[in-house]
Amino acid sequence: MLNVILFGPPGAGKGTQAVKVAEKFELVHLSTGDIFRANIKGETELGVLAKSYIDKGQLVPDEVTINMLRGEVEKNKTAKGFIFDGFPRTIPQAEALDLLLKDYNSAVDVVVSLEVTEEELIARLKNRALTSGRTDDADENIIKNRIQVYKDETFPLKDYYTRRGIVKVVNGIGTIEQIFSDICTAVAGE
Ligand code: AP5
Ligand code: MG
């Protein structure tokens, strides 16, 4: 198995790049944000719960997120590997992912850290708000809250994985194709 985490703040380009990386390396793309949004659209119980957090730019509680992610991994037992986009976002989520992959005699192989300045993140998300219909893009204060939550709760994961020597830093500013090429180099050379 090849398991890749695409790591980075809101607006870094995780979703944009994860789709391309999944296709190239034949990985199953799991975006917790996309799965929550599909549940919101379908008005499921999970969707109603997730919406109450997402609309404020807060994280959905770990237990809920981890159970959902576990279910998605289990649906894809024969996968060649996964690309995780927007997961893990907290240390308990990272620990849960380690345990889950252990069941498959596997582990996280590479963490690609997409680095983008805060100014650029805000500009991208405000621009996307014009077309995305995402409630968490619609208000600059919510965008800023998402970035703050990233700094407080998610950024520490970079250290968690750096200690294992599996973090590859990629400049997330540039053309989508250039960044994709740099990510492919990082993943192929893991
Ligand atoms: P999630 O859906 O994961 O959103 P996010 O992390 O805030 O990030 P985005 O999806 O906004 O950005 P992205 O990095 O994917 O960038 P994109 O490719 O879209 O999470 C949403 C919410 O769900 C969270 O706030 C939380 O509430 C909840 N949630 C999700 N996962 C959770 C978890 N694990 N635990 C708890 N709660 C969780 O690009 C952004 C924009 O920039 C696009 O318009 C794109 O076209 C553009 N763009 C991309 N690349 C470039 C480039 N190179 N140059 C210029 N523009 C670019
Ligand atoms: Mg995304």
Short mmCIF file of C-alpha atoms and ligand atoms in Angstrom, two decimals:
data_model
loop_
_atom_site.label_atom_id
_atom_site.label_comp_id
_atom_site.label_asym_id
_atom_site.label_seq_id
_atom_site.Cartn_x
_atom_site.Cartn_y
_atom_site.Cartn_z
CA MET A 1 0.00 0.00 0.00
CA LEU A 2 1.00 3.60 -0.58
CA ASN A 3 -0.54 6.02 1.89
CA VAL A 4 -0.11 9.73 1.34
CA ILE A 5 -1.31 12.63 3.47
CA LEU A 6 -1.77 15.93 1.68
CA PHE A 7 -1.24 18.38 4.49
CA GLY A 8 -1.79 22.11 4.56
CA PRO A 9 -3.99 25.00 5.65
CA PRO A 10 -7.42 25.87 4.23
CA GLY A 11 -6.99 26.96 0.61
CA ALA A 12 -3.52 25.45 0.21
CA GLY A 13 -4.70 23.40 -2.78
CA LYS A 14 -5.14 20.02 -1.09
CA GLY A 15 -8.34 19.16 -2.96
CA THR A 16 -7.06 20.43 -6.31
CA GLN A 17 -3.89 18.36 -6.09
CA ALA A 18 -5.31 15.27 -4.35
CA VAL A 19 -7.55 14.48 -7.31
CA LYS A 20 -4.58 14.54 -9.67
CA VAL A 21 -2.28 12.55 -7.36
CA ALA A 22 -4.99 9.92 -6.79
CA GLU A 23 -5.36 9.41 -10.52
CA LYS A 24 -1.65 9.19 -11.21
CA PHE A 25 -0.78 6.77 -8.39
CA GLU A 26 -4.14 4.93 -8.47
CA LEU A 27 -5.01 5.82 -4.91
CA VAL A 28 -8.40 6.21 -3.27
CA HIS A 29 -8.93 9.91 -2.50
CA LEU A 30 -10.52 10.51 0.89
CA SER A 31 -11.44 14.13 1.66
CA THR A 32 -13.18 14.40 5.01
CA GLY A 33 -14.46 17.87 4.03
CA ASP A 34 -16.01 16.51 0.81
CA ILE A 35 -17.61 13.60 2.69
CA PHE A 36 -19.08 15.97 5.29
CA ARG A 37 -20.42 18.24 2.52
CA ALA A 38 -22.03 15.26 0.75
CA ASN A 39 -23.73 14.36 4.03
CA ILE A 40 -24.91 17.94 4.49
CA LYS A 41 -26.39 17.85 0.99
CA GLY A 42 -28.07 14.51 1.69
CA GLU A 43 -29.39 15.86 5.01
CA THR A 44 -28.11 12.85 6.94
CA GLU A 45 -27.75 12.86 10.70
CA LEU A 46 -23.99 13.16 10.28
CA GLY A 47 -24.50 16.06 7.89
CA VAL A 48 -26.68 17.98 10.33
CA LEU A 49 -24.11 17.53 13.08
CA ALA A 50 -21.13 18.41 10.86
CA LYS A 51 -22.83 21.53 9.51
CA SER A 52 -23.10 23.03 12.96
CA TYR A 53 -19.29 23.01 13.21
CA ILE A 54 -18.32 23.64 9.58
CA ASP A 55 -20.45 26.78 9.30
CA LYS A 56 -18.45 28.32 12.15
CA GLY A 57 -15.07 27.19 10.81
CA GLN A 58 -14.59 24.80 13.72
CA LEU A 59 -13.47 21.19 13.58
CA VAL A 60 -16.03 18.41 13.72
CA PRO A 61 -15.35 16.40 16.94
CA ASP A 62 -12.61 13.78 16.66
CA GLU A 63 -14.78 10.81 17.55
CA VAL A 64 -17.28 11.57 14.79
CA THR A 65 -14.58 12.27 12.21
CA ILE A 66 -12.51 9.21 13.07
CA ASN A 67 -15.52 6.85 12.93
CA MET A 68 -16.49 8.23 9.54
CA LEU A 69 -12.95 7.93 8.17
CA ARG A 70 -12.62 4.38 9.47
CA GLY A 71 -15.82 3.47 7.63
CA GLU A 72 -14.50 4.92 4.38
CA VAL A 73 -11.19 3.05 4.65
CA GLU A 74 -13.06 -0.19 5.38
CA LYS A 75 -15.19 0.31 2.27
CA ASN A 76 -11.99 0.19 0.21
CA LYS A 77 -10.30 -2.91 1.56
CA THR A 78 -8.64 -3.76 -1.76
CA ALA A 79 -7.25 -0.27 -2.42
CA LYS A 80 -3.66 0.10 -3.58
CA GLY A 81 -3.44 2.97 -1.14
CA PHE A 82 -5.04 6.19 -0.03
CA ILE A 83 -4.53 9.88 -0.34
CA PHE A 84 -5.88 11.63 2.72
CA ASP A 85 -6.99 15.22 2.13
CA GLY A 86 -8.02 17.21 5.19
CA PHE A 87 -7.37 14.28 7.54
CA PRO A 88 -5.82 13.95 10.07
CA ARG A 89 -6.29 17.41 11.58
CA THR A 90 -5.53 16.70 15.25
CA ILE A 91 -3.09 14.48 17.13
CA PRO A 92 -5.85 12.04 18.22
CA GLN A 93 -6.88 11.71 14.54
CA ALA A 94 -3.26 10.98 13.56
CA GLU A 95 -2.99 8.35 16.28
CA ALA A 96 -6.25 6.77 15.15
CA LEU A 97 -5.01 6.67 11.56
CA ASP A 98 -1.82 4.91 12.66
CA LEU A 99 -3.87 2.23 14.44
CA LEU A 100 -6.25 1.84 11.52
CA LEU A 101 -3.48 1.40 8.95
CA LYS A 102 -1.75 -1.09 11.25
CA ASP A 103 -4.74 -3.38 10.72
CA TYR A 104 -3.75 -3.40 7.05
CA ASN A 105 -0.08 -4.02 7.95
CA SER A 106 0.51 -0.57 6.58
CA ALA A 107 1.40 2.96 7.66
CA VAL A 108 1.56 6.54 6.46
CA ASP A 109 4.37 6.61 3.89
CA VAL A 110 4.65 10.28 3.04
CA VAL A 111 3.20 13.56 4.25
CA VAL A 112 3.28 16.28 1.61
CA SER A 113 3.16 19.66 3.31
CA LEU A 114 1.83 22.31 0.94
CA GLU A 115 3.11 25.70 2.04
CA VAL A 116 1.22 28.87 1.09
CA THR A 117 1.30 32.36 2.67
CA GLU A 118 -1.69 33.44 4.72
CA GLU A 119 -2.36 36.37 2.41
CA GLU A 120 -2.62 34.03 -0.59
CA LEU A 121 -4.87 31.58 1.33
CA ILE A 122 -7.35 34.33 2.17
CA ALA A 123 -7.32 35.65 -1.39
CA ARG A 124 -7.96 32.17 -2.83
CA LEU A 125 -10.82 31.39 -0.47
CA LYS A 126 -12.51 34.76 -0.94
CA ASN A 127 -12.27 34.20 -4.66
CA ARG A 128 -13.65 30.68 -4.41
CA ALA A 129 -16.56 32.02 -2.32
CA LEU A 130 -17.89 33.68 -5.47
CA THR A 131 -18.68 30.29 -7.00
CA SER A 132 -18.33 27.48 -4.43
CA GLY A 133 -21.49 28.01 -2.44
CA ARG A 134 -19.45 26.90 0.60
CA THR A 135 -20.85 28.59 3.70
CA ASP A 136 -17.41 28.53 5.32
CA ASP A 137 -15.96 30.60 2.45
CA ALA A 138 -18.66 33.24 2.53
CA ASP A 139 -17.37 35.32 5.43
CA GLU A 140 -13.78 36.48 5.88
CA ASN A 141 -14.06 36.06 9.67
CA ILE A 142 -14.90 32.38 9.22
CA ILE A 143 -12.00 31.96 6.80
CA LYS A 144 -9.69 33.55 9.39
CA ASN A 145 -11.12 31.27 12.09
CA ARG A 146 -10.38 28.21 9.93
CA ILE A 147 -6.79 29.39 9.53
CA GLN A 148 -6.49 29.98 13.29
CA VAL A 149 -7.88 26.50 14.05
CA TYR A 150 -5.33 25.11 11.59
CA LYS A 151 -2.50 26.88 13.44
CA ASP A 152 -3.66 25.77 16.88
CA GLU A 153 -4.79 22.20 16.25
CA THR A 154 -3.47 20.95 12.93
CA PHE A 155 -0.07 22.55 12.41
CA PRO A 156 1.43 20.56 15.37
CA LEU A 157 0.96 17.42 13.26
CA LYS A 158 3.81 18.56 11.07
CA ASP A 159 6.16 17.90 14.00
CA TYR A 160 4.45 14.60 14.74
CA TYR A 161 5.35 13.34 11.26
CA THR A 162 8.67 15.19 10.97
CA ARG A 163 9.93 13.11 13.90
CA ARG A 164 9.32 10.07 11.68
CA GLY A 165 11.20 11.65 8.80
CA ILE A 166 8.30 11.37 6.35
CA VAL A 167 7.45 15.03 5.71
CA LYS A 168 8.17 16.50 2.27
CA VAL A 169 7.69 20.25 1.98
CA VAL A 170 6.31 21.52 -1.33
CA ASN A 171 5.86 25.18 -2.28
CA GLY A 172 2.12 25.57 -2.84
CA ILE A 173 2.41 28.82 -4.76
CA GLY A 174 2.81 28.56 -8.51
CA THR A 175 0.95 26.90 -11.33
CA ILE A 176 -1.19 23.86 -10.55
CA GLU A 177 0.94 21.79 -12.96
CA GLN A 178 4.26 22.84 -11.37
CA ILE A 179 2.99 22.07 -7.89
CA PHE A 180 1.60 18.73 -9.11
CA SER A 181 4.98 17.84 -10.58
CA ASP A 182 6.74 18.68 -7.27
CA ILE A 183 4.23 16.59 -5.32
CA CYS A 184 4.73 13.64 -7.68
CA THR A 185 8.49 13.85 -7.16
CA ALA A 186 7.95 13.89 -3.38
CA VAL A 187 5.56 10.92 -3.48
CA ALA A 188 7.57 8.82 -5.92
CA GLY A 189 10.76 9.36 -3.95
CA GLU A 190 9.25 8.52 -0.58
P1 AP5 B 1 -12.04 20.97 4.13
O1 AP5 B 1 -13.06 20.69 3.12
O2 AP5 B 1 -10.93 20.05 4.31
O3 AP5 B 1 -11.54 22.44 3.87
P2 AP5 B 1 -10.15 23.17 4.20
O4 AP5 B 1 -9.09 22.40 4.84
O5 AP5 B 1 -10.60 24.40 4.93
O6 AP5 B 1 -9.54 23.44 2.86
P3 AP5 B 1 -10.17 23.77 1.49
O7 AP5 B 1 -10.91 22.61 0.97
O8 AP5 B 1 -10.87 25.07 1.62
O9 AP5 B 1 -8.84 24.04 0.68
P4 AP5 B 1 -7.88 23.03 -0.09
O10 AP5 B 1 -6.58 22.98 0.60
O11 AP5 B 1 -8.56 21.76 -0.40
O12 AP5 B 1 -7.66 23.88 -1.39
P5 AP5 B 1 -8.42 23.82 -2.81
O13 AP5 B 1 -7.77 22.82 -3.68
O14 AP5 B 1 -9.87 23.75 -2.60
O15 AP5 B 1 -12.75 21.15 5.56
C1 AP5 B 1 -13.89 21.95 5.71
C2 AP5 B 1 -14.41 21.82 7.12
O16 AP5 B 1 -14.84 20.47 7.35
C3 AP5 B 1 -13.42 22.11 8.24
O17 AP5 B 1 -13.32 23.50 8.53
C4 AP5 B 1 -14.02 21.31 9.38
O18 AP5 B 1 -15.11 21.99 9.94
C5 AP5 B 1 -14.53 20.07 8.67
N1 AP5 B 1 -13.51 19.01 8.62
C6 AP5 B 1 -12.93 18.50 7.50
N2 AP5 B 1 -12.03 17.56 7.81
C7 AP5 B 1 -12.03 17.47 9.17
C8 AP5 B 1 -11.29 16.71 10.10
N3 AP5 B 1 -10.35 15.84 9.71
N4 AP5 B 1 -11.55 16.89 11.42
C9 AP5 B 1 -12.51 17.75 11.84
N5 AP5 B 1 -13.22 18.52 11.01
C10 AP5 B 1 -12.98 18.39 9.69
O19 AP5 B 1 -8.01 25.27 -3.37
C11 AP5 B 1 -8.54 26.44 -2.77
C12 AP5 B 1 -8.81 27.46 -3.90
O20 AP5 B 1 -7.58 27.86 -4.50
C13 AP5 B 1 -9.67 26.90 -5.05
O21 AP5 B 1 -10.51 27.90 -5.52
C14 AP5 B 1 -8.63 26.48 -6.10
O22 AP5 B 1 -9.14 26.54 -7.38
C15 AP5 B 1 -7.54 27.53 -5.87
N6 AP5 B 1 -6.20 27.03 -6.18
C16 AP5 B 1 -5.73 25.76 -5.98
N7 AP5 B 1 -4.43 25.69 -6.36
C17 AP5 B 1 -4.07 26.95 -6.77
C18 AP5 B 1 -2.86 27.50 -7.27
N8 AP5 B 1 -1.77 26.75 -7.42
N9 AP5 B 1 -2.84 28.81 -7.60
C19 AP5 B 1 -3.97 29.59 -7.45
N10 AP5 B 1 -5.16 29.11 -6.99
C20 AP5 B 1 -5.20 27.79 -6.65
MG MG B 2 -10.40 20.87 0.12
#
